[in-house]
């Protein structure tokens, strides 16, 4: 076999998948994300990603019923969430909580296809509970019990704020979750697949993926993108700020993508919904600031925004704390990661690439006194 090297594995095909592709726009199991975001709910899309087909009515009802029943976490975990210092980032807390959930998972040791599907459903239901509970405990509020009559993203907003979200907010939240649900062989998905390729378990794969997603070059970009807008601060400062940053060759978080060089279809779709929520919540200034930055980055560098650029604003308009944005990405993506873990294990070969050695040539060992 010929060996090839590409920094950052750019252009390297590292596996096969039937879950999604970026070749013809972004599609999940053959369906365009725009169509899914327009007509489906997140729960339908989660089912599609996990099971391979859109659910029939009875299948969807059963799925929703199972998610509702699993939307609780052990009291020991709530106690841990209470004890972790308030300054700990929610992403770190979520990573710990995911690992801890494995200790209470009755099928933790069973990595069969069927058991992994069941474990995925339970994680999907439990992670929003963890994020909402941690946020409320941190801010000295009583916990809000899940309302299983609500869809998963709306239920998250309910558990977090103790108020039912408006229809427009539910639609926008749902769409953001759909667009975050799955994305082929990105860094966190690849991490999850690598982890289980050793025949490790699903919770280990997901915990590792959360660690990979956290970085600002990947999922952490949605929190960093809001940081950009906070730093800019006003419409009047936007143009000078962006020209200065580009002149210094610094990166602007929320822009650029390894694969989408002409535009991220998720960003294009979410921009319209985000603008509608901005109008409803009185955030027109933020939209104008974002538009100025977007136009200049495109004109000067031909770099388009990615999904995190509108999503950061959307979550800000909902009044969500910035520290929850990447955890929300996790809540939406856990189904994509799990589907990849299951696909990897269905046809597994351990991931073991090679490296080009750049260290010293072979040399003679010397006793400590002669070094
Ligand atoms: C996503 C990302 C990591 C892709 O990286 P990549 O394919 O390795 O591309 P590179 O980092 O090599 O960038 C290529 C060129 O575009 C520039 N560029 C890429 N992203 C940029 C950004 N967000 N702002 C300004 N310039 C950027 C780089 O500086 C580089 O310029 P150069 O050729 O003059 O040195 C990169 O675009 C980035 O860091 N974006 C910001 C973080 C982000 O939003 N991540 C979320 C992705 S969904």
Coordinates of C-alpha atoms and ligand atoms in Angstrom, one line a residue:
X1 CA 0.0 0.0 0.0
X2 CA 1.3 3.5 -0.9
X3 CA 1.7 5.9 2.0
X4 CA 0.5 9.5 1.7
X5 CA 0.6 12.4 4.1
X6 CA -1.6 15.4 4.3
X7 CA -1.4 17.8 7.3
X8 CA -4.7 17.9 9.2
X9 CA -5.7 14.8 7.1
X10 CA -7.0 17.3 4.5
X11 CA -8.5 15.5 1.5
X12 CA -7.9 12.1 3.1
X13 CA -10.7 9.6 2.9
X14 CA -10.7 7.8 6.3
X15 CA -13.7 5.6 6.0
X16 CA -17.1 4.9 4.5
X17 CA -20.5 6.1 5.8
X18 CA -24.1 5.8 4.9
X19 CA -25.2 8.4 7.4
X20 CA -24.5 11.8 5.7
X21 CA -22.6 13.4 2.9
X22 CA -21.3 16.9 2.0
X23 CA -20.9 16.0 -1.6
X24 CA -24.3 17.2 -2.9
X25 CA -25.0 19.9 -0.3
X26 CA -25.5 18.4 3.1
X27 CA -27.8 15.4 3.2
X28 CA -28.7 13.0 6.1
X29 CA -29.5 9.5 4.9
X30 CA -30.3 11.0 1.5
X31 CA -32.5 13.9 2.6
X32 CA -31.4 17.6 2.1
X33 CA -31.0 19.4 5.4
X34 CA -33.0 22.3 4.1
X35 CA -36.0 20.1 3.5
X36 CA -35.6 18.4 6.9
X37 CA -35.2 21.8 8.7
X38 CA -38.3 23.1 6.8
X39 CA -40.7 20.2 7.3
X40 CA -39.4 17.9 10.0
X41 CA -39.0 18.1 13.8
X42 CA -35.6 17.4 15.5
X43 CA -37.0 14.2 16.9
X44 CA -37.9 12.9 13.4
X45 CA -34.4 13.8 12.2
X46 CA -32.8 12.1 15.2
X47 CA -34.7 9.0 14.4
X48 CA -33.7 9.2 10.8
X49 CA -30.0 9.6 11.7
X50 CA -30.1 6.7 14.2
X51 CA -32.4 4.2 12.4
X52 CA -31.8 5.1 8.7
X53 CA -35.4 6.0 7.8
X54 CA -37.9 8.7 8.7
X55 CA -40.3 7.3 11.3
X56 CA -43.9 6.3 10.6
X57 CA -46.4 7.8 13.0
X58 CA -46.4 4.9 15.4
X59 CA -42.6 4.7 15.4
X60 CA -42.3 8.4 16.1
X61 CA -44.8 8.1 19.0
X62 CA -42.9 5.1 20.5
X63 CA -39.6 7.0 20.1
X64 CA -41.0 10.1 21.8
X65 CA -42.4 8.0 24.6
X66 CA -39.1 6.3 25.2
X67 CA -37.3 9.7 25.2
X68 CA -39.8 11.1 27.7
X69 CA -39.4 8.1 30.0
X70 CA -35.6 8.5 30.0
X71 CA -35.5 12.2 30.6
X72 CA -34.3 11.9 34.2
X73 CA -30.8 11.6 35.6
X74 CA -29.7 9.7 38.8
X75 CA -29.7 11.8 42.1
X76 CA -25.9 11.0 42.4
X77 CA -25.3 12.9 39.2
X78 CA -27.4 15.9 40.4
X79 CA -25.3 15.9 43.5
X80 CA -22.1 16.0 41.5
X81 CA -23.5 18.8 39.3
X82 CA -24.1 20.7 42.5
X83 CA -20.6 20.1 43.8
X84 CA -18.5 21.0 40.7
X85 CA -17.2 24.5 41.2
X86 CA -19.5 27.1 39.6
X87 CA -16.6 28.5 37.5
X88 CA -16.2 25.2 35.6
X89 CA -17.3 25.5 31.9
X90 CA -20.5 23.7 31.1
X91 CA -18.7 21.7 28.4
X92 CA -16.3 20.3 30.9
X93 CA -19.2 19.5 33.3
X94 CA -21.1 17.8 30.4
X95 CA -18.0 15.7 29.5
X96 CA -17.8 14.5 33.2
X97 CA -21.5 13.9 33.4
X98 CA -21.5 11.8 30.2
X99 CA -18.8 9.7 31.6
X100 CA -20.6 9.4 34.9
X101 CA -23.9 8.3 33.2
X102 CA -22.1 5.2 32.0
X103 CA -21.9 4.0 35.7
X104 CA -25.7 4.1 35.9
X105 CA -26.3 2.6 32.4
X106 CA -27.7 -0.9 32.8
X107 CA -26.3 -2.0 29.4
X108 CA -22.9 -0.3 29.7
X109 CA -21.0 -3.5 28.9
X110 CA -23.1 -4.5 26.0
X111 CA -21.8 -3.0 22.7
X112 CA -24.2 -4.9 20.4
X113 CA -25.9 -2.8 17.7
X114 CA -29.3 -3.1 19.5
X115 CA -27.9 -2.2 22.9
X116 CA -26.0 0.8 21.4
X117 CA -29.3 2.1 19.8
X118 CA -31.0 1.9 23.2
X119 CA -28.1 3.6 25.0
X120 CA -28.2 6.4 22.4
X121 CA -31.9 7.0 23.0
X122 CA -31.2 7.3 26.8
X123 CA -28.2 9.6 26.3
X124 CA -30.2 11.8 23.9
X125 CA -32.9 12.2 26.6
X126 CA -30.6 12.7 29.5
X127 CA -28.0 15.2 28.2
X128 CA -30.5 18.1 27.9
X129 CA -31.5 17.3 31.5
X130 CA -27.9 17.6 32.6
X131 CA -27.3 20.9 30.9
X132 CA -30.5 22.5 32.2
X133 CA -30.0 21.2 35.7
X134 CA -26.4 22.4 35.9
X135 CA -27.3 25.8 34.7
X136 CA -30.2 26.1 37.3
X137 CA -28.1 24.8 40.2
X138 CA -25.3 27.2 39.3
X139 CA -27.7 30.1 39.4
X140 CA -29.3 29.0 42.6
X141 CA -32.7 28.0 41.0
X142 CA -34.9 25.0 41.7
X143 CA -34.8 22.2 39.1
X144 CA -37.6 22.1 36.5
X145 CA -38.8 18.6 35.8
X146 CA -39.0 17.6 32.1
X147 CA -42.4 18.1 30.4
X148 CA -42.6 15.1 28.1
X149 CA -45.5 16.6 26.1
X150 CA -42.9 18.9 24.6
X151 CA -40.5 18.1 21.8
X152 CA -36.9 17.6 22.9
X153 CA -35.5 21.1 22.0
X154 CA -38.6 22.9 23.4
X155 CA -38.4 20.7 26.5
X156 CA -34.8 21.9 27.0
X157 CA -35.9 25.5 27.0
X158 CA -38.6 24.6 29.4
X159 CA -36.3 22.9 31.9
X160 CA -33.8 25.7 31.6
X161 CA -36.2 28.7 32.0
X162 CA -39.3 27.3 33.6
X163 CA -41.4 29.0 30.8
X164 CA -42.9 27.6 27.7
X165 CA -41.2 29.0 24.6
X166 CA -43.1 30.7 21.8
X167 CA -43.9 28.8 18.6
X168 CA -41.3 30.8 16.6
X169 CA -38.7 30.0 19.2
X170 CA -39.5 26.3 19.2
X171 CA -39.2 26.3 15.3
X172 CA -35.9 28.1 15.4
X173 CA -34.5 26.0 18.2
X174 CA -35.6 22.8 16.4
X175 CA -34.0 23.9 13.2
X176 CA -30.7 24.7 14.9
X177 CA -30.7 21.2 16.5
X178 CA -31.5 19.6 13.1
X179 CA -28.6 21.5 11.4
X180 CA -26.3 20.4 14.3
X181 CA -27.4 16.8 14.3
X182 CA -24.8 15.2 12.0
X183 CA -21.9 16.1 9.8
X184 CA -19.9 13.3 8.3
X185 CA -16.2 12.8 9.3
X186 CA -15.5 16.0 11.3
X187 CA -13.0 16.0 14.1
X188 CA -15.3 15.0 17.0
X189 CA -17.1 12.3 14.9
X190 CA -13.7 10.9 13.8
X191 CA -12.6 10.9 17.5
X192 CA -15.7 8.9 18.5
X193 CA -15.1 6.4 15.7
X194 CA -11.4 6.1 16.6
X195 CA -12.3 5.5 20.2
X196 CA -14.7 2.7 19.6
X197 CA -12.5 1.2 16.8
X198 CA -10.5 -0.4 19.7
X199 CA -13.8 -2.0 20.8
X200 CA -14.2 0.5 23.5
X201 CA -17.8 1.4 24.6
X202 CA -20.3 4.0 23.4
X203 CA -20.1 6.3 26.4
X204 CA -16.2 6.4 26.0
X205 CA -16.7 7.4 22.4
X206 CA -19.2 10.1 23.2
X207 CA -17.1 11.5 26.1
X208 CA -14.0 11.6 23.8
X209 CA -16.1 13.4 21.1
X210 CA -17.3 16.0 23.6
X211 CA -13.6 16.8 24.4
X212 CA -12.9 17.1 20.7
X213 CA -15.9 19.3 20.0
X214 CA -15.0 21.8 22.8
X215 CA -12.1 23.4 20.9
X216 CA -12.8 26.8 19.2
X217 CA -11.8 25.5 15.8
X218 CA -14.7 23.1 16.0
X219 CA -17.9 23.3 18.1
X220 CA -16.4 25.8 20.5
X221 CA -16.7 28.3 17.6
X222 CA -20.3 29.1 18.4
X223 CA -19.3 30.6 21.8
X224 CA -16.3 32.3 20.3
X225 CA -18.4 33.8 17.5
X226 CA -20.7 35.5 20.1
X227 CA -17.4 36.7 21.7
X228 CA -16.6 38.4 18.4
X229 CA -19.9 40.3 18.4
X230 CA -19.5 41.2 22.1
X231 CA -16.0 42.5 21.4
X232 CA -17.1 44.6 18.4
X233 CA -19.9 46.0 20.6
X234 CA -21.6 48.4 18.1
X235 CA -22.6 48.8 14.5
X236 CA -20.3 51.9 14.3
X237 CA -17.2 49.9 15.4
X238 CA -17.8 46.9 13.1
X239 CA -16.0 47.9 9.9
X240 CA -12.9 49.2 11.6
X241 CA -12.7 46.1 13.8
X242 CA -13.0 43.6 11.0
X243 CA -10.5 45.4 8.8
X244 CA -8.0 45.6 11.6
X245 CA -8.3 41.9 12.5
X246 CA -8.0 40.8 8.9
X247 CA -4.9 43.1 8.4
X248 CA -3.3 41.3 11.3
X249 CA -4.1 38.0 9.7
X250 CA -6.1 36.8 12.7
X251 CA -9.0 34.4 12.4
X252 CA -12.6 35.4 13.0
X253 CA -14.5 32.6 14.7
X254 CA -17.6 31.5 12.9
X255 CA -16.0 31.9 9.5
X256 CA -14.3 29.3 7.2
X257 CA -14.6 25.6 6.9
X258 CA -12.4 22.8 5.8
X259 CA -14.9 21.4 3.3
X260 CA -17.3 24.2 2.4
X261 CA -15.2 26.8 0.6
X262 CA -18.1 28.5 -1.1
X263 CA -20.6 28.6 1.8
X264 CA -21.9 26.4 4.5
X265 CA -25.5 25.4 3.6
X266 CA -26.4 25.2 7.3
X267 CA -25.4 28.9 7.8
X268 CA -27.4 29.9 4.7
X269 CA -30.5 28.3 6.1
X270 CA -30.2 29.4 9.7
X271 CA -29.5 33.1 8.8
X272 CA -33.1 33.6 7.7
X273 CA -34.5 32.1 10.9
X274 CA -32.1 34.0 13.0
X275 CA -33.0 37.3 11.4
X276 CA -36.7 36.6 12.1
X277 CA -36.0 35.9 15.8
X278 CA -33.8 39.1 16.0
X279 CA -36.8 41.1 14.7
X280 CA -39.1 39.5 17.3
X281 CA -36.7 40.0 20.2
X282 CA -35.3 43.5 19.3
X283 CA -31.8 42.6 18.3
X284 CA -31.5 44.4 15.0
X285 CA -28.2 46.0 15.9
X286 CA -26.6 42.6 16.3
X287 CA -27.8 41.5 12.9
X288 CA -26.5 44.7 11.3
X289 CA -23.1 44.2 13.0
X290 CA -23.0 40.6 11.8
X291 CA -23.9 41.6 8.2
X292 CA -21.1 44.2 8.1
X293 CA -18.5 41.7 9.3
X294 CA -19.8 39.0 6.9
X295 CA -19.7 41.3 3.9
X296 CA -16.1 42.5 4.5
X297 CA -14.8 39.0 5.3
X298 CA -16.3 37.8 2.0
X299 CA -15.1 40.7 0.0
X300 CA -11.6 40.8 1.3
X301 CA -10.9 37.1 1.9
X302 CA -13.7 35.1 0.1
X303 CA -14.3 33.3 3.3
X304 CA -18.0 32.6 4.1
X305 CA -19.6 32.2 7.5
X306 CA -20.2 28.7 8.9
X307 CA -23.2 27.4 10.9
X308 CA -21.8 28.7 14.2
X309 CA -22.0 32.3 13.0
X310 CA -25.9 32.6 12.8
X311 CA -26.3 30.0 15.6
X312 CA -24.4 32.0 18.1
X313 CA -26.7 35.0 17.5
X314 CA -29.8 32.8 17.6
X315 CA -29.0 31.4 21.0
X316 CA -28.1 34.9 22.2
X317 CA -31.5 36.2 21.1
X318 CA -33.1 33.4 23.1
X319 CA -31.3 34.9 26.1
X320 CA -29.2 31.7 26.7
X321 CA -25.9 32.1 28.5
X322 CA -22.9 31.9 26.1
X323 CA -21.4 29.0 28.1
X324 CA -24.3 26.8 27.0
X325 CA -23.9 27.2 23.2
X326 CA -21.4 24.4 22.7
X327 CA -23.2 22.1 25.2
X328 CA -26.3 22.6 23.1
X329 CA -24.3 21.5 20.0
X330 CA -23.5 18.3 22.0
X331 CA -27.1 17.7 22.9
X332 CA -28.1 17.9 19.2
X333 CA -25.0 16.0 17.8
X334 CA -25.0 13.1 20.2
X335 CA -27.3 11.2 17.9
X336 CA -24.9 11.7 14.9
X337 CA -21.9 10.6 16.9
X338 CA -23.8 7.5 18.2
X339 CA -24.9 6.6 14.6
X340 CA -21.2 6.7 13.6
X341 CA -20.1 4.7 16.6
X342 CA -22.7 2.0 15.7
X343 CA -21.7 2.1 12.0
X344 CA -18.1 1.8 12.9
X345 CA -18.7 -1.2 15.2
X346 CA -20.9 -2.9 12.5
X347 CA -17.9 -3.1 10.2
X348 CA -14.9 -2.5 12.4
X349 CA -11.3 -2.2 11.8
X350 CA -9.0 -0.5 14.4
X351 CA -7.8 3.0 13.4
X352 CA -4.1 2.9 13.3
X353 CA -2.5 5.4 10.9
X354 CA 1.3 6.0 10.5
X355 CA 3.4 9.1 11.0
X356 CA 6.5 10.5 9.4
X357 CA 9.3 10.4 11.9
X358 CA 11.1 13.7 12.4
X359 CA 13.1 12.9 15.6
X360 CA 16.9 12.1 16.0
X361 CA 18.5 9.2 14.2
X362 CA 19.3 6.1 16.2
X363 CA 21.9 6.9 18.9
X364 CA 23.7 5.1 21.7
X365 CA 22.4 5.2 25.3
X366 CA 24.7 6.8 27.8
X367 CA 24.8 6.3 31.6
X368 CA 23.4 9.2 33.6
X369 CA 26.9 10.5 34.6
X370 CA 28.1 10.8 30.9
X371 CA 25.1 12.7 29.5
Ligands
LIG1 C1 -12.7 25.8 10.2 C2 -11.2 26.0 10.0 C3 -10.5 25.4 11.2 C4 -10.8 25.3 8.7 O1 -9.5 25.3 8.7 P1 -8.5 24.9 7.4 O2 -9.3 24.2 6.4 O3 -7.4 24.2 8.0 O4 -8.1 26.3 6.8 P2 -6.9 27.2 7.3 O5 -7.0 27.4 8.8 O6 -5.7 26.6 6.8 O7 -7.2 28.5 6.5 C5 -6.9 28.8 5.2 C6 -6.7 30.3 5.0 O8 -8.0 30.9 5.3 C7 -7.8 31.8 6.4 N1 -8.9 31.6 7.3 C8 -9.5 30.5 7.6 N2 -10.5 30.7 8.5 C9 -10.5 32.0 8.8 C10 -11.3 32.8 9.6 N3 -12.2 32.3 10.4 N4 -11.0 34.1 9.7 C11 -10.0 34.6 8.9 N5 -9.2 33.9 8.1 C12 -9.5 32.6 8.0 C13 -6.5 31.3 7.1 O9 -5.9 32.3 7.9 C14 -5.7 30.9 5.9 O10 -5.2 32.0 5.3 P3 -3.8 32.0 4.6 O11 -3.9 31.0 3.5 O12 -3.6 33.4 4.2 O13 -2.8 31.6 5.7 C15 -10.8 27.5 9.9 O14 -11.6 28.1 8.8 C16 -11.1 28.2 11.2 O15 -10.2 28.2 12.1 N6 -12.2 28.9 11.4 C17 -12.6 29.6 12.6 C18 -13.1 28.6 13.6 C19 -14.5 28.1 13.3 O16 -15.4 28.9 13.0 N7 -14.7 26.8 13.3 C20 -16.0 26.2 13.1 C21 -16.0 25.4 11.9 S1 -17.6 24.7 11.6

